[in-house]
Amino acid sequence: MRELDPMRTAVVGVHWQHEVVSPDGVFGPFFAEQVTRHRVASYAAQVAAAVRASGGLVAYTRVAHRPGYPDLIPNTPSFAMIREREAFLEGAPKAQIIDELTPEAGDVVITHVRLTGFFGTELDTVLRRRGVDTVLFTGVATNLSVTGTVFEAVNHGYRPVVVADACTAATDETHRASLETLGQLGEVVTAAEAVDRLSR
């Protein structure tokens, strides 16, 4: 892994929301068990803490919709389920980021209504304003919103670094296959490796 310049590094935590990773969330049945079994949130928290301590930027992407869902196009089964289950409503407790990764002062929370973190948001502007050129990624699901947001980061000119044990998918096999793909675009590291490089 190449060296990380903390002042030009950000970590983007993708969809660390109760609706996604808690058992009673709308997508919890797909991901909660994996998150718990692999201690994924704790690894993500370690990376976020290391980025903060070294002077980098911690950002989170979250989905939240207006009441009545005027901003939701239900063109996928998952989006349709959000509307049917009245999930991800702005202000609802389950739309919030989980306690283990609660944003702290200086962190940035990006709200979006589609699949990925850059589309239709100010994320690129926020990163460029801070002079970021390298983005670490944690979150759920590896094969969906994490991969999609990494693809966008590449197109925006960022160096992507995926923290393997701070991401997960519905199955271990899906997670591993996604990491193989992402490894062709950038670096795939462990949380321990990322923390070590940031603390040097």
Short mmCIF file of C-alpha atoms in Angstrom, two decimals:
data_model
loop_
_atom_site.label_atom_id
_atom_site.label_comp_id
_atom_site.label_asym_id
_atom_site.label_seq_id
_atom_site.Cartn_x
_atom_site.Cartn_y
_atom_site.Cartn_z
CA MET A 1 0.00 0.00 0.00
CA ARG A 2 1.29 3.44 -0.90
CA GLU A 3 1.74 5.99 1.83
CA LEU A 4 -1.25 8.02 2.91
CA ASP A 5 -0.95 11.78 3.32
CA PRO A 6 -3.47 12.35 6.12
CA MET A 7 -4.17 15.91 5.11
CA ARG A 8 -5.19 14.77 1.64
CA THR A 9 -7.11 11.70 2.78
CA ALA A 10 -10.79 11.20 3.59
CA VAL A 11 -12.78 8.19 4.67
CA VAL A 12 -16.29 7.83 3.30
CA GLY A 13 -18.56 5.58 5.36
CA VAL A 14 -21.33 4.31 3.09
CA HIS A 15 -24.81 3.71 4.52
CA TRP A 16 -23.97 3.10 8.18
CA GLN A 17 -27.66 3.56 8.95
CA HIS A 18 -30.00 1.50 11.09
CA GLU A 19 -32.20 0.85 8.06
CA VAL A 20 -29.26 -0.94 6.44
CA VAL A 21 -27.23 -2.60 9.20
CA SER A 22 -29.53 -3.06 12.21
CA PRO A 23 -31.70 -6.19 12.45
CA ASP A 24 -34.95 -4.20 12.44
CA GLY A 25 -33.97 -2.02 9.49
CA VAL A 26 -35.64 -2.45 6.11
CA PHE A 27 -32.46 -4.03 4.72
CA GLY A 28 -31.33 -5.51 8.04
CA PRO A 29 -32.37 -9.06 7.07
CA PHE A 30 -29.79 -8.92 4.28
CA PHE A 31 -26.85 -7.35 6.10
CA ALA A 32 -27.18 -7.18 9.90
CA GLU A 33 -25.91 -10.68 10.60
CA GLN A 34 -22.84 -10.17 8.43
CA VAL A 35 -22.09 -6.82 10.03
CA THR A 36 -22.27 -8.34 13.51
CA ARG A 37 -20.43 -11.57 12.75
CA HIS A 38 -17.48 -9.84 11.09
CA ARG A 39 -17.41 -6.85 13.50
CA VAL A 40 -17.46 -4.61 10.46
CA ALA A 41 -18.71 -1.47 12.20
CA SER A 42 -15.94 -1.64 14.81
CA TYR A 43 -13.31 -1.79 12.07
CA ALA A 44 -14.97 1.16 10.31
CA ALA A 45 -14.93 3.08 13.59
CA GLN A 46 -11.21 2.39 14.02
CA VAL A 47 -10.49 3.79 10.57
CA ALA A 48 -12.66 6.86 11.15
CA ALA A 49 -10.91 7.55 14.45
CA ALA A 50 -7.49 7.24 12.83
CA VAL A 51 -8.44 9.58 10.00
CA ARG A 52 -9.76 12.17 12.47
CA ALA A 53 -6.68 11.88 14.70
CA SER A 54 -4.34 12.40 11.75
CA GLY A 55 -6.18 15.48 10.48
CA GLY A 56 -8.07 13.91 7.61
CA LEU A 57 -11.76 14.21 6.77
CA VAL A 58 -14.46 11.78 7.91
CA ALA A 59 -17.58 11.75 5.76
CA TYR A 60 -20.71 9.63 5.76
CA THR A 61 -23.22 9.04 2.99
CA ARG A 62 -26.78 8.34 4.04
CA VAL A 63 -30.13 7.88 2.31
CA ALA A 64 -33.05 9.99 3.52
CA HIS A 65 -36.30 10.90 1.78
CA ARG A 66 -38.85 13.66 2.20
CA PRO A 67 -42.30 12.76 3.55
CA GLY A 68 -44.45 11.40 0.74
CA TYR A 69 -41.35 10.31 -1.18
CA PRO A 70 -41.50 12.92 -3.97
CA ASP A 71 -37.74 12.34 -4.45
CA LEU A 72 -37.95 8.55 -4.85
CA ILE A 73 -38.09 6.85 -8.25
CA PRO A 74 -38.99 3.20 -7.52
CA ASN A 75 -37.17 1.79 -10.55
CA THR A 76 -35.57 -1.11 -8.65
CA PRO A 77 -37.07 -3.65 -6.22
CA SER A 78 -35.04 -2.14 -3.39
CA PHE A 79 -36.29 1.37 -4.07
CA ALA A 80 -39.85 0.09 -4.33
CA MET A 81 -39.45 -1.63 -0.95
CA ILE A 82 -38.30 1.64 0.62
CA ARG A 83 -41.58 3.25 -0.42
CA GLU A 84 -43.73 0.29 0.53
CA ARG A 85 -42.15 0.00 3.99
CA GLU A 86 -41.94 3.78 4.49
CA ALA A 87 -38.24 3.48 5.24
CA PHE A 88 -35.42 6.06 5.22
CA LEU A 89 -37.68 8.99 6.13
CA GLU A 90 -35.74 12.11 7.05
CA GLY A 91 -35.79 12.53 10.82
CA ALA A 92 -36.78 8.94 11.59
CA PRO A 93 -34.52 7.11 14.08
CA LYS A 94 -33.78 4.27 11.66
CA ALA A 95 -32.50 6.72 9.04
CA GLN A 96 -29.80 7.86 11.45
CA ILE A 97 -26.22 6.61 11.49
CA ILE A 98 -25.58 3.86 14.04
CA ASP A 99 -24.21 4.77 17.47
CA GLU A 100 -20.86 3.07 16.90
CA LEU A 101 -20.17 5.48 14.03
CA THR A 102 -21.98 8.59 15.25
CA PRO A 103 -20.56 11.57 13.37
CA GLU A 104 -18.41 13.88 15.46
CA ALA A 105 -17.67 17.59 15.23
CA GLY A 106 -15.91 18.28 11.93
CA ASP A 107 -17.32 15.22 10.19
CA VAL A 108 -19.49 15.70 7.10
CA VAL A 109 -22.77 13.88 6.46
CA ILE A 110 -23.92 13.69 2.84
CA THR A 111 -27.59 12.86 2.24
CA HIS A 112 -28.68 11.35 -1.05
CA VAL A 113 -31.72 9.67 -2.59
CA ARG A 114 -30.21 7.33 -5.17
CA LEU A 115 -27.79 4.40 -4.99
CA THR A 116 -24.43 6.12 -4.63
CA GLY A 117 -22.76 8.90 -2.71
CA PHE A 118 -21.60 11.30 -5.42
CA PHE A 119 -24.71 11.29 -7.61
CA GLY A 120 -26.73 14.45 -7.07
CA THR A 121 -24.78 15.48 -3.96
CA GLU A 122 -22.09 17.90 -2.86
CA LEU A 123 -19.62 15.13 -1.91
CA ASP A 124 -17.14 15.96 -4.70
CA THR A 125 -17.24 19.65 -3.77
CA VAL A 126 -16.63 18.88 -0.08
CA LEU A 127 -13.65 16.63 -0.87
CA ARG A 128 -12.08 19.09 -3.31
CA ARG A 129 -12.56 21.95 -0.88
CA ARG A 130 -10.41 20.00 1.58
CA GLY A 131 -7.77 19.14 -1.01
CA VAL A 132 -8.52 15.42 -0.77
CA ASP A 133 -7.03 13.13 -3.41
CA THR A 134 -7.30 9.75 -1.65
CA VAL A 135 -10.56 8.27 -0.37
CA LEU A 136 -10.84 5.30 1.97
CA PHE A 137 -14.15 3.45 1.81
CA THR A 138 -16.07 1.54 4.47
CA GLY A 139 -19.70 0.50 4.51
CA VAL A 140 -22.50 -1.67 3.21
CA ALA A 141 -23.04 -3.27 0.81
CA THR A 142 -19.69 -3.98 -0.80
CA ASN A 143 -21.24 -5.04 -4.11
CA LEU A 144 -23.82 -2.27 -4.33
CA SER A 145 -23.45 1.23 -2.92
CA VAL A 146 -19.80 0.83 -1.88
CA THR A 147 -18.74 -0.37 -5.33
CA GLY A 148 -20.94 2.20 -7.05
CA THR A 149 -19.48 5.05 -5.02
CA VAL A 150 -15.93 3.80 -5.64
CA PHE A 151 -16.64 3.80 -9.39
CA GLU A 152 -17.80 7.42 -9.11
CA ALA A 153 -14.70 8.35 -7.11
CA VAL A 154 -12.51 6.94 -9.87
CA ASN A 155 -14.39 8.95 -12.48
CA HIS A 156 -13.95 12.07 -10.37
CA GLY A 157 -10.20 11.53 -10.24
CA TYR A 158 -9.73 10.22 -6.71
CA ARG A 159 -7.43 7.42 -5.60
CA PRO A 160 -9.71 4.79 -4.01
CA VAL A 161 -8.69 2.58 -1.11
CA VAL A 162 -11.24 0.01 0.05
CA VAL A 163 -10.99 -1.17 3.65
CA ALA A 164 -11.93 -4.83 3.21
CA ASP A 165 -12.84 -5.75 6.77
CA ALA A 166 -14.80 -2.51 7.25
CA CYS A 167 -17.20 -3.44 4.42
CA THR A 168 -19.57 -6.34 3.95
CA ALA A 169 -22.28 -7.69 1.67
CA ALA A 170 -25.17 -10.14 2.05
CA THR A 171 -22.79 -13.09 1.72
CA ASP A 172 -19.07 -13.65 2.17
CA GLU A 173 -18.83 -14.83 -1.43
CA THR A 174 -20.40 -11.65 -2.78
CA HIS A 175 -18.12 -9.54 -0.60
CA ARG A 176 -14.98 -11.35 -1.80
CA ALA A 177 -16.00 -11.14 -5.47
CA SER A 178 -16.56 -7.41 -5.11
CA LEU A 179 -13.15 -6.93 -3.51
CA GLU A 180 -11.54 -8.71 -6.47
CA THR A 181 -13.20 -6.23 -8.82
CA LEU A 182 -12.35 -3.22 -6.67
CA GLY A 183 -8.74 -4.37 -6.44
CA GLN A 184 -8.43 -3.77 -10.16
CA LEU A 185 -9.28 -0.10 -9.63
CA GLY A 186 -7.34 0.73 -6.51
CA GLU A 187 -6.00 -0.69 -3.28
CA VAL A 188 -7.75 -3.11 -0.95
CA VAL A 189 -6.40 -3.00 2.61
CA THR A 190 -7.34 -4.06 6.13
CA ALA A 191 -8.38 -1.61 8.81
CA ALA A 192 -5.15 -2.34 10.68
CA GLU A 193 -3.08 -1.49 7.60
CA ALA A 194 -4.98 1.75 7.05
CA VAL A 195 -4.63 2.81 10.70
CA ASP A 196 -0.91 2.00 10.64
CA ARG A 197 -0.29 4.13 7.55
CA LEU A 198 -2.32 7.02 8.92
CA SER A 199 -0.52 7.00 12.28
CA ARG A 200 2.99 7.15 10.86
#
